[in-house]
JSON list of C-alpha atoms in Angstrom, two decimals:
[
{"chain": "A", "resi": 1260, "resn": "UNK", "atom": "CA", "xyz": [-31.20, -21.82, 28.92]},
{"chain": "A", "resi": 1261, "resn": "UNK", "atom": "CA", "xyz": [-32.81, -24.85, 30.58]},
{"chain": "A", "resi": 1262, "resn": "UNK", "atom": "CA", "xyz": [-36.12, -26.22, 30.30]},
{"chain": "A", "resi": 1263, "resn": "UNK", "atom": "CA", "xyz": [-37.37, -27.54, 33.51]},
{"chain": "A", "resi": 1264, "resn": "UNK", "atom": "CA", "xyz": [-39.20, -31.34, 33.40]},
{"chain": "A", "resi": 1265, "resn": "UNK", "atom": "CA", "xyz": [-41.00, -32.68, 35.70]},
{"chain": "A", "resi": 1266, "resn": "UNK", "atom": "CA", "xyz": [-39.34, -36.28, 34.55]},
{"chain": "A", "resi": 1267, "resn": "UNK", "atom": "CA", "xyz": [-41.34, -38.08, 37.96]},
{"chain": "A", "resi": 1268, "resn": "UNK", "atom": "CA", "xyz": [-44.94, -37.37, 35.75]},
{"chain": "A", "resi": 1269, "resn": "UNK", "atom": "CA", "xyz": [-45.68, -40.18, 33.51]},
{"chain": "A", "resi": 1270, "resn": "UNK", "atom": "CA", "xyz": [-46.29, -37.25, 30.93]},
{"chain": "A", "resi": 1271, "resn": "UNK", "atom": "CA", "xyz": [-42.84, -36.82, 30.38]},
{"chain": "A", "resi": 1272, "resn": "UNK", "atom": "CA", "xyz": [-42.00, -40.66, 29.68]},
{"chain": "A", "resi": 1273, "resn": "UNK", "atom": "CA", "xyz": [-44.96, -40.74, 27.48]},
{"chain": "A", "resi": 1274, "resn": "UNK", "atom": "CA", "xyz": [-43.77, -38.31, 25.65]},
{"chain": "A", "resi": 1275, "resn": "UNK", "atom": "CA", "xyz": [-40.14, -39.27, 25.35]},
{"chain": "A", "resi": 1276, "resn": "UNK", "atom": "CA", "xyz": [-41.73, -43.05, 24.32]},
{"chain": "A", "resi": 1277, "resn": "UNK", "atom": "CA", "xyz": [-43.63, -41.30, 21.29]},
{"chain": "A", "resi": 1278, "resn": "UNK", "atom": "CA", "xyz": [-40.30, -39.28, 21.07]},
{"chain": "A", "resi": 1279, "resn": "UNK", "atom": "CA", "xyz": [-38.39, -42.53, 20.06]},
{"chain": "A", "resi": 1280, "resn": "UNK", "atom": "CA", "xyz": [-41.08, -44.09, 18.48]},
{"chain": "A", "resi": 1281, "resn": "UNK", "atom": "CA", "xyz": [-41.40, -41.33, 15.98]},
{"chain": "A", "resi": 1282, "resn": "UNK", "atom": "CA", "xyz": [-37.41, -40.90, 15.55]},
{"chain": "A", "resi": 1283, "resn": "UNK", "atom": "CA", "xyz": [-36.59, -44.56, 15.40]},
{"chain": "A", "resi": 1284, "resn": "UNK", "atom": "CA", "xyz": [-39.85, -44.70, 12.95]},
{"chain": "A", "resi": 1285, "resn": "UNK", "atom": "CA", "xyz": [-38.29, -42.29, 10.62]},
{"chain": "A", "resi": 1286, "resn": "UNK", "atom": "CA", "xyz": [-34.81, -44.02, 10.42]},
{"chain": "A", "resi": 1287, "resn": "UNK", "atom": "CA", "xyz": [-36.52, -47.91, 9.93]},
{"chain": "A", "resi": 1288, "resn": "UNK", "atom": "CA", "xyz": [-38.31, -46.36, 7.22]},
{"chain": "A", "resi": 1289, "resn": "UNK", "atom": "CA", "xyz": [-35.44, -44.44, 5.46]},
{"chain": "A", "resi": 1290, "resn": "UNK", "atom": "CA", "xyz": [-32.95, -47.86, 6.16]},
{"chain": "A", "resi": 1291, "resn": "UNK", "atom": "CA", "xyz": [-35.81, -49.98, 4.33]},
{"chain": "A", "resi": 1292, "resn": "UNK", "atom": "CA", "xyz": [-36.45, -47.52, 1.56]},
{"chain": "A", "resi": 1293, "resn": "UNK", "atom": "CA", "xyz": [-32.24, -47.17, 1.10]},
{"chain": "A", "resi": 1294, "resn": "UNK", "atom": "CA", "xyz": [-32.22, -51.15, 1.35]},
{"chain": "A", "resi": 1295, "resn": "UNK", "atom": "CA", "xyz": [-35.01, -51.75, -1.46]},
{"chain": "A", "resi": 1296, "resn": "UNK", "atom": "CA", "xyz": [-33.23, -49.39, -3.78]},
{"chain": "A", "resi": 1297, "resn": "UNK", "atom": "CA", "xyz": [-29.72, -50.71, -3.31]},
{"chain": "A", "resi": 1298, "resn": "UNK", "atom": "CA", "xyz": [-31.34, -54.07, -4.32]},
{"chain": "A", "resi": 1299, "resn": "UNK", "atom": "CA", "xyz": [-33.53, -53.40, -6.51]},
{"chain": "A", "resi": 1300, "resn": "UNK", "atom": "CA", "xyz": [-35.71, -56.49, -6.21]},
{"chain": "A", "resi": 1301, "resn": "UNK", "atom": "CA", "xyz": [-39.43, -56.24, -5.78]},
{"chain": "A", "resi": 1302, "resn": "UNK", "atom": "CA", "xyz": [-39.60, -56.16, -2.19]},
{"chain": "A", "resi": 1303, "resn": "UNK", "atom": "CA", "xyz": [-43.03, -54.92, -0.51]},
{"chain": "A", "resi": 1304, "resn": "UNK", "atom": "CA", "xyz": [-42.16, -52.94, 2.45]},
{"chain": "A", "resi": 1305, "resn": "UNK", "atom": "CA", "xyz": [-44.56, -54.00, 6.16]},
{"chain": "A", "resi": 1306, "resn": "UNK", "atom": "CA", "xyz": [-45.72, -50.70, 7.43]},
{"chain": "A", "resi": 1307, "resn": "UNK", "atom": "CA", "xyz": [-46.76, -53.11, 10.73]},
{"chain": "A", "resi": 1308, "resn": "UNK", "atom": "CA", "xyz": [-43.40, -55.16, 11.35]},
{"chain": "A", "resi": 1309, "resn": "UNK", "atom": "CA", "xyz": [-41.37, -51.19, 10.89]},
{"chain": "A", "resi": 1310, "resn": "UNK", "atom": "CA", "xyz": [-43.98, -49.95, 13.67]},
{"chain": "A", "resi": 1311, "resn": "UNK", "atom": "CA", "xyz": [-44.07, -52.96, 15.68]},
{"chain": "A", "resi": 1312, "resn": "UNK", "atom": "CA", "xyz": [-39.67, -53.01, 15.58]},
{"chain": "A", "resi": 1313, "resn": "UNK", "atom": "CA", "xyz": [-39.89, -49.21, 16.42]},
{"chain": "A", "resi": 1314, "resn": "UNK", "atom": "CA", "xyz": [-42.03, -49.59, 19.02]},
{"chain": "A", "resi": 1315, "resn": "UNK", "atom": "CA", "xyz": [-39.68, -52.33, 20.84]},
{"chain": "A", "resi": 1316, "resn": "UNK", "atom": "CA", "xyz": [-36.75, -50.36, 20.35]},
{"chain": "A", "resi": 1317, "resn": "UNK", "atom": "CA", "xyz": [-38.82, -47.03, 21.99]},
{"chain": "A", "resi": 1318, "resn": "UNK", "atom": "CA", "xyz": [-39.75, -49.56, 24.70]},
{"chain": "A", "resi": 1319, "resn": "UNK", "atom": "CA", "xyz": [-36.41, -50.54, 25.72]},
{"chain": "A", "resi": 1320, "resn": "UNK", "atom": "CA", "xyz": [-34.54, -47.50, 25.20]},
{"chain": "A", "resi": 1321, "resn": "UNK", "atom": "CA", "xyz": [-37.53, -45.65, 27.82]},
{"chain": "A", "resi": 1322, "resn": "UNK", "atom": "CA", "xyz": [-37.39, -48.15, 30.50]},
{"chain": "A", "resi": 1323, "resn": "UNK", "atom": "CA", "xyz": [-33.81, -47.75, 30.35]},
{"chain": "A", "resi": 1324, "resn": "UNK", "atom": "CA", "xyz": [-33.37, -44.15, 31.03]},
{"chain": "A", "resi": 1325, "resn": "UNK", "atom": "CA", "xyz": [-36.15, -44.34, 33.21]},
{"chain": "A", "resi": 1326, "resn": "UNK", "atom": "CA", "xyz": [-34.41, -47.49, 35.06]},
{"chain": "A", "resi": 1327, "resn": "UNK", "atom": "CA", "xyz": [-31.39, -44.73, 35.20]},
{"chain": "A", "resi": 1328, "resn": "UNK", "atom": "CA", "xyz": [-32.92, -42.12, 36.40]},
{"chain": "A", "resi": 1329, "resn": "UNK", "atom": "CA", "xyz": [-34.54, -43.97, 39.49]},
{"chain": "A", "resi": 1330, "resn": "UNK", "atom": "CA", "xyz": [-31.62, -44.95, 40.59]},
{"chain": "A", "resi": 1331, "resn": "UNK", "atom": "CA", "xyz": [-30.08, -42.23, 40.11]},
{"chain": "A", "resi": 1332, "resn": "UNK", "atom": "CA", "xyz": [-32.72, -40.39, 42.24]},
{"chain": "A", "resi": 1333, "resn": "UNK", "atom": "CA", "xyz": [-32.54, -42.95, 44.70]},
{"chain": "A", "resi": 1334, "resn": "UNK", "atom": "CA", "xyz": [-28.81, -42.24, 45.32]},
{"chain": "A", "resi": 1335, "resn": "UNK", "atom": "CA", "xyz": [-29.49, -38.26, 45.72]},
{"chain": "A", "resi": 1336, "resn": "UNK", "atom": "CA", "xyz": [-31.82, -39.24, 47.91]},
{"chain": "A", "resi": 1337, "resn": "UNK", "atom": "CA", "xyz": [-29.53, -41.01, 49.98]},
{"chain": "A", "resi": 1338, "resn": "UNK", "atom": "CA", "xyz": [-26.53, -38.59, 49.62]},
{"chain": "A", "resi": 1339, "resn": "UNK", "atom": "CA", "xyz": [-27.82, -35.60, 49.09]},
{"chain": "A", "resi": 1340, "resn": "UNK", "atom": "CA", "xyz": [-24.62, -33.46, 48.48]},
{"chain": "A", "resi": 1341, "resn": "UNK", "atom": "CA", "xyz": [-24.80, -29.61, 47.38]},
{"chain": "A", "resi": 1342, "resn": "UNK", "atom": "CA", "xyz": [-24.31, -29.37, 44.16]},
{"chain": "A", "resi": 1343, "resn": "UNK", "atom": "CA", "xyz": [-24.61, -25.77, 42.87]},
{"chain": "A", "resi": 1344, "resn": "UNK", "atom": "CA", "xyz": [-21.77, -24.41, 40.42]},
{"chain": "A", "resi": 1345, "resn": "UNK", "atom": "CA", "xyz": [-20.63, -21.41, 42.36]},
{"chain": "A", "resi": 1346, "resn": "UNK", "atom": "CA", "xyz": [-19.08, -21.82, 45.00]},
{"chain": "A", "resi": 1347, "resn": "UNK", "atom": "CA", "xyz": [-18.28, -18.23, 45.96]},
{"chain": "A", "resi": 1348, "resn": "UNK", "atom": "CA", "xyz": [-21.15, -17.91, 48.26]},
{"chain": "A", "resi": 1349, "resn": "UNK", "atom": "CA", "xyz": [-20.54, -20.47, 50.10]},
{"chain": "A", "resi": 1350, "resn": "UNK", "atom": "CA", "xyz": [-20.99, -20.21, 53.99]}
]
């Protein structure tokens, strides 16, 4: 079962930027709390440099695969070949 996108709205990079953010959040924080422990010095953990290092990361990973997928709609565009699965029907 597929879940059809509209991946042209800016809804849908939006949320796949807050998607990242939140994942890549999660693992900073986990990584810092594993590091502190491992350590065990008195280290005081910035909430603001995680967020801020998340937030890059989210940043480049989006305009990547939104870089990607232009061009990758730019080159259906200009080849536009059938590609369905079954070929069966075919005429």
């Amino acid at each position: 079962m597929k879940i059809a996108l509209d991946r042209s709205s800016w809804r849908f990079w939006l949320f796949y930027f807050l998607l990242h953010f939140s994942l890549l959040l999660v693992v900073l924080l986990l990584f810092k709390w594993l590091w502190m422990t491992m350590h065990s010095r008195s280290y005081a953990m910035d909430l603001g440099e995680v967020c801020f290092e998340s937030a890059c990361y989210a940043l480049i990973l989006s305009i990547c695969k939104f870089i990607s997928y232009r061009i990758g709609k730019k080159r259906y565009e200009k080849n536009p070949v059938d590609r369905r699965r079954n070929n069966l029907f075919r005429e």
